[in-house]
PDB file of C-alpha atoms in Angstrom:
ATOM      1  CA  VAL A  20    -288.036 -60.499 102.162  1.00  0.00           C
ATOM      2  CA  GLN A  21    -290.619 -60.646  99.403  1.00  0.00           C
ATOM      3  CA  LEU A  22    -293.772 -58.758  98.521  1.00  0.00           C
ATOM      4  CA  GLN A  23    -296.236 -61.018  96.741  1.00  0.00           C
ATOM      5  CA  ALA A  24    -299.101 -59.312  94.947  1.00  0.00           C
ATOM      6  CA  SER A  25    -302.228 -61.084  93.777  1.00  0.00           C
ATOM      7  CA  GLY A  26    -305.784 -60.419  92.691  1.00  0.00           C
ATOM      8  CA  GLY A  27    -305.353 -58.833  89.293  1.00  0.00           C
ATOM      9  CA  GLY A  28    -307.363 -59.874  86.277  1.00  0.00           C
ATOM     10  CA  LEU A  29    -309.795 -58.858  83.580  1.00  0.00           C
ATOM     11  CA  VAL A  30    -312.978 -57.038  84.544  1.00  0.00           C
ATOM     12  CA  GLN A  31    -315.626 -55.025  82.755  1.00  0.00           C
ATOM     13  CA  ALA A  32    -315.974 -51.310  83.292  1.00  0.00           C
ATOM     14  CA  GLY A  33    -317.940 -50.609  86.449  1.00  0.00           C
ATOM     15  CA  GLY A  34    -316.763 -53.796  88.070  1.00  0.00           C
ATOM     16  CA  SER A  35    -314.585 -54.404  91.112  1.00  0.00           C
ATOM     17  CA  LEU A  36    -311.348 -56.140  91.993  1.00  0.00           C
ATOM     18  CA  ARG A  37    -309.436 -56.582  95.221  1.00  0.00           C
ATOM     19  CA  LEU A  38    -305.668 -56.714  95.188  1.00  0.00           C
ATOM     20  CA  SER A  39    -303.619 -58.181  98.005  1.00  0.00           C
ATOM     21  CA  CYS A  40    -299.925 -57.887  98.762  1.00  0.00           C
ATOM     22  CA  ALA A  41    -298.360 -60.028 101.457  1.00  0.00           C
ATOM     23  CA  ALA A  42    -294.872 -59.462 102.789  1.00  0.00           C
ATOM     24  CA  SER A  43    -292.992 -62.606 103.716  1.00  0.00           C
ATOM     25  CA  GLY A  44    -289.694 -63.264 105.409  1.00  0.00           C
ATOM     26  CA  ASN A  45    -288.263 -62.657 108.842  1.00  0.00           C
ATOM     27  CA  ILE A  46    -290.107 -59.358 109.256  1.00  0.00           C
ATOM     28  CA  ARG A  47    -290.105 -57.291 112.407  1.00  0.00           C
ATOM     29  CA  SER A  48    -291.840 -54.146 111.151  1.00  0.00           C
ATOM     30  CA  ILE A  49    -293.040 -52.408 108.019  1.00  0.00           C
ATOM     31  CA  ASN A  50    -293.536 -48.676 107.657  1.00  0.00           C
ATOM     32  CA  ALA A  51    -295.791 -47.215 104.975  1.00  0.00           C
ATOM     33  CA  MET A  52    -297.092 -49.519 102.259  1.00  0.00           C
ATOM     34  CA  GLY A  53    -298.661 -48.578  98.998  1.00  0.00           C
ATOM     35  CA  TRP A  54    -299.837 -49.419  95.545  1.00  0.00           C
ATOM     36  CA  TYR A  55    -298.508 -47.911  92.353  1.00  0.00           C
ATOM     37  CA  ARG A  56    -299.503 -48.563  88.779  1.00  0.00           C
ATOM     38  CA  GLN A  57    -297.948 -48.263  85.365  1.00  0.00           C
ATOM     39  CA  PRO A  58    -300.330 -47.942  82.414  1.00  0.00           C
ATOM     40  CA  PRO A  59    -299.038 -49.024  79.005  1.00  0.00           C
ATOM     41  CA  GLY A  60    -296.525 -46.506  77.691  1.00  0.00           C
ATOM     42  CA  LYS A  61    -296.743 -44.298  80.765  1.00  0.00           C
ATOM     43  CA  GLN A  62    -294.761 -43.704  83.933  1.00  0.00           C
ATOM     44  CA  ARG A  63    -295.436 -45.408  87.217  1.00  0.00           C
ATOM     45  CA  GLU A  64    -297.789 -43.417  89.450  1.00  0.00           C
ATOM     46  CA  LEU A  65    -299.037 -43.543  93.006  1.00  0.00           C
ATOM     47  CA  VAL A  66    -302.440 -45.145  93.469  1.00  0.00           C
ATOM     48  CA  ALA A  67    -302.702 -45.213  97.254  1.00  0.00           C
ATOM     49  CA  ALA A  68    -300.547 -45.445 100.344  1.00  0.00           C
ATOM     50  CA  ILE A  69    -301.162 -46.241 103.997  1.00  0.00           C
ATOM     51  CA  THR A  70    -299.070 -45.773 107.123  1.00  0.00           C
ATOM     52  CA  THR A  71    -298.720 -48.223 109.974  1.00  0.00           C
ATOM     53  CA  GLY A  72    -301.270 -46.190 111.893  1.00  0.00           C
ATOM     54  CA  GLY A  73    -303.784 -46.259 109.064  1.00  0.00           C
ATOM     55  CA  SER A  74    -303.425 -42.795 107.553  1.00  0.00           C
ATOM     56  CA  THR A  75    -304.105 -42.930 103.837  1.00  0.00           C
ATOM     57  CA  ASN A  76    -303.239 -41.002 100.719  1.00  0.00           C
ATOM     58  CA  TYR A  77    -304.785 -41.466  97.252  1.00  0.00           C
ATOM     59  CA  GLY A  78    -304.028 -40.427  93.725  1.00  0.00           C
ATOM     60  CA  ASP A  79    -306.594 -37.929  92.436  1.00  0.00           C
ATOM     61  CA  SER A  80    -307.886 -40.266  89.739  1.00  0.00           C
ATOM     62  CA  VAL A  81    -308.909 -42.991  92.193  1.00  0.00           C
ATOM     63  CA  LYS A  82    -310.301 -40.980  95.093  1.00  0.00           C
ATOM     64  CA  GLY A  83    -313.769 -42.158  96.028  1.00  0.00           C
ATOM     65  CA  ARG A  84    -313.416 -45.399  94.058  1.00  0.00           C
ATOM     66  CA  PHE A  85    -310.437 -47.212  95.584  1.00  0.00           C
ATOM     67  CA  THR A  86    -309.800 -48.042  99.230  1.00  0.00           C
ATOM     68  CA  ILE A  87    -306.463 -49.093 100.685  1.00  0.00           C
ATOM     69  CA  SER A  88    -306.235 -51.031 103.941  1.00  0.00           C
ATOM     70  CA  ARG A  89    -303.714 -53.153 105.760  1.00  0.00           C
ATOM     71  CA  ASP A  90    -303.488 -55.954 108.279  1.00  0.00           C
ATOM     72  CA  ASN A  91    -300.346 -55.313 110.283  1.00  0.00           C
ATOM     73  CA  GLY A  92    -300.512 -58.728 111.938  1.00  0.00           C
ATOM     74  CA  ARG A  93    -300.460 -60.410 108.546  1.00  0.00           C
ATOM     75  CA  ASN A  94    -298.028 -57.921 106.952  1.00  0.00           C
ATOM     76  CA  THR A  95    -300.541 -57.523 104.162  1.00  0.00           C
ATOM     77  CA  VAL A  96    -301.912 -54.528 102.292  1.00  0.00           C
ATOM     78  CA  TYR A  97    -305.109 -54.547 100.243  1.00  0.00           C
ATOM     79  CA  LEU A  98    -306.550 -52.396  97.497  1.00  0.00           C
ATOM     80  CA  GLN A  99    -310.295 -52.543  96.947  1.00  0.00           C
ATOM     81  CA  MET A 100    -311.042 -51.137  93.508  1.00  0.00           C
ATOM     82  CA  ASN A 101    -314.633 -50.258  92.665  1.00  0.00           C
ATOM     83  CA  SER A 102    -316.252 -48.553  89.685  1.00  0.00           C
ATOM     84  CA  LEU A 103    -313.322 -49.539  87.534  1.00  0.00           C
ATOM     85  CA  LYS A 104    -312.707 -47.649  84.309  1.00  0.00           C
ATOM     86  CA  PRO A 105    -310.736 -48.621  81.195  1.00  0.00           C
ATOM     87  CA  GLU A 106    -308.154 -45.999  82.155  1.00  0.00           C
ATOM     88  CA  ASP A 107    -307.428 -48.002  85.309  1.00  0.00           C
ATOM     89  CA  THR A 108    -305.828 -50.641  83.091  1.00  0.00           C
ATOM     90  CA  ALA A 109    -302.228 -51.021  84.217  1.00  0.00           C
ATOM     91  CA  VAL A 110    -299.713 -53.220  85.951  1.00  0.00           C
ATOM     92  CA  TYR A 111    -300.185 -52.653  89.672  1.00  0.00           C
ATOM     93  CA  TYR A 112    -297.161 -52.832  91.979  1.00  0.00           C
ATOM     94  CA  CYS A 113    -296.975 -53.173  95.727  1.00  0.00           C
ATOM     95  CA  ASN A 114    -294.403 -51.113  97.626  1.00  0.00           C
ATOM     96  CA  ALA A 115    -293.113 -50.980 101.176  1.00  0.00           C
ATOM     97  CA  ASP A 116    -291.347 -47.834 102.293  1.00  0.00           C
ATOM     98  CA  ARG A 117    -289.131 -49.563 104.848  1.00  0.00           C
ATOM     99  CA  ILE A 118    -289.077 -53.134 106.115  1.00  0.00           C
ATOM    100  CA  MET A 119    -286.988 -54.191 109.086  1.00  0.00           C
ATOM    101  CA  THR A 120    -286.158 -57.835 109.590  1.00  0.00           C
ATOM    102  CA  SER A 121    -285.680 -59.587 112.896  1.00  0.00           C
ATOM    103  CA  GLY A 122    -281.964 -59.531 112.134  1.00  0.00           C
ATOM    104  CA  GLY A 123    -281.979 -55.747 111.977  1.00  0.00           C
ATOM    105  CA  ILE A 124    -281.652 -55.476 108.212  1.00  0.00           C
ATOM    106  CA  TRP A 125    -283.552 -52.666 106.498  1.00  0.00           C
ATOM    107  CA  TYR A 126    -285.159 -52.991 103.089  1.00  0.00           C
ATOM    108  CA  VAL A 127    -285.853 -49.509 101.749  1.00  0.00           C
ATOM    109  CA  ASN A 128    -288.309 -48.736  98.946  1.00  0.00           C
ATOM    110  CA  HIS A 129    -288.968 -52.417  98.414  1.00  0.00           C
ATOM    111  CA  TRP A 130    -291.089 -53.498  95.436  1.00  0.00           C
ATOM    112  CA  GLY A 131    -293.138 -56.570  94.693  1.00  0.00           C
ATOM    113  CA  GLN A 132    -293.780 -58.043  91.294  1.00  0.00           C
ATOM    114  CA  GLY A 133    -296.627 -56.472  89.372  1.00  0.00           C
ATOM    115  CA  THR A 134    -300.104 -57.796  88.824  1.00  0.00           C
ATOM    116  CA  GLN A 135    -302.001 -56.956  85.669  1.00  0.00           C
ATOM    117  CA  VAL A 136    -305.390 -55.264  85.882  1.00  0.00           C
ATOM    118  CA  THR A 137    -307.308 -54.928  82.635  1.00  0.00           C
ATOM    119  CA  VAL A 138    -310.635 -53.111  82.458  1.00  0.00           C
ATOM    120  CA  SER A 139    -312.663 -53.598  79.299  1.00  0.00           C
ATOM    121  CA  SER A 140    -315.143 -51.041  78.045  1.00  0.00           C
TER     122      SER A 140
END
């Protein structure tokens, strides 16, 4: 089971980016999914999370600017980032709380590789 993140890049302040994270493998179900970020020299922090039913939770610094969504049929989670600020610069990581495979194997707190987002002033 893999989580593949994409969509990062360099953008000017005020611009937008959309991140995607697709889970691949013999997947039967995925519980909550989310995005975290790690700015240079700082700890990893929650950006946004979404349950299977669509309930969302956002970090205070991104509320009103970022929107998380998911396509359960495609096992994919998205992060629409608008009004980007230089302080949003970080490596963004995709996370799945629990993934169950068709073989009944659980992957708990499963992480994808990061994608770099750089916002220039």
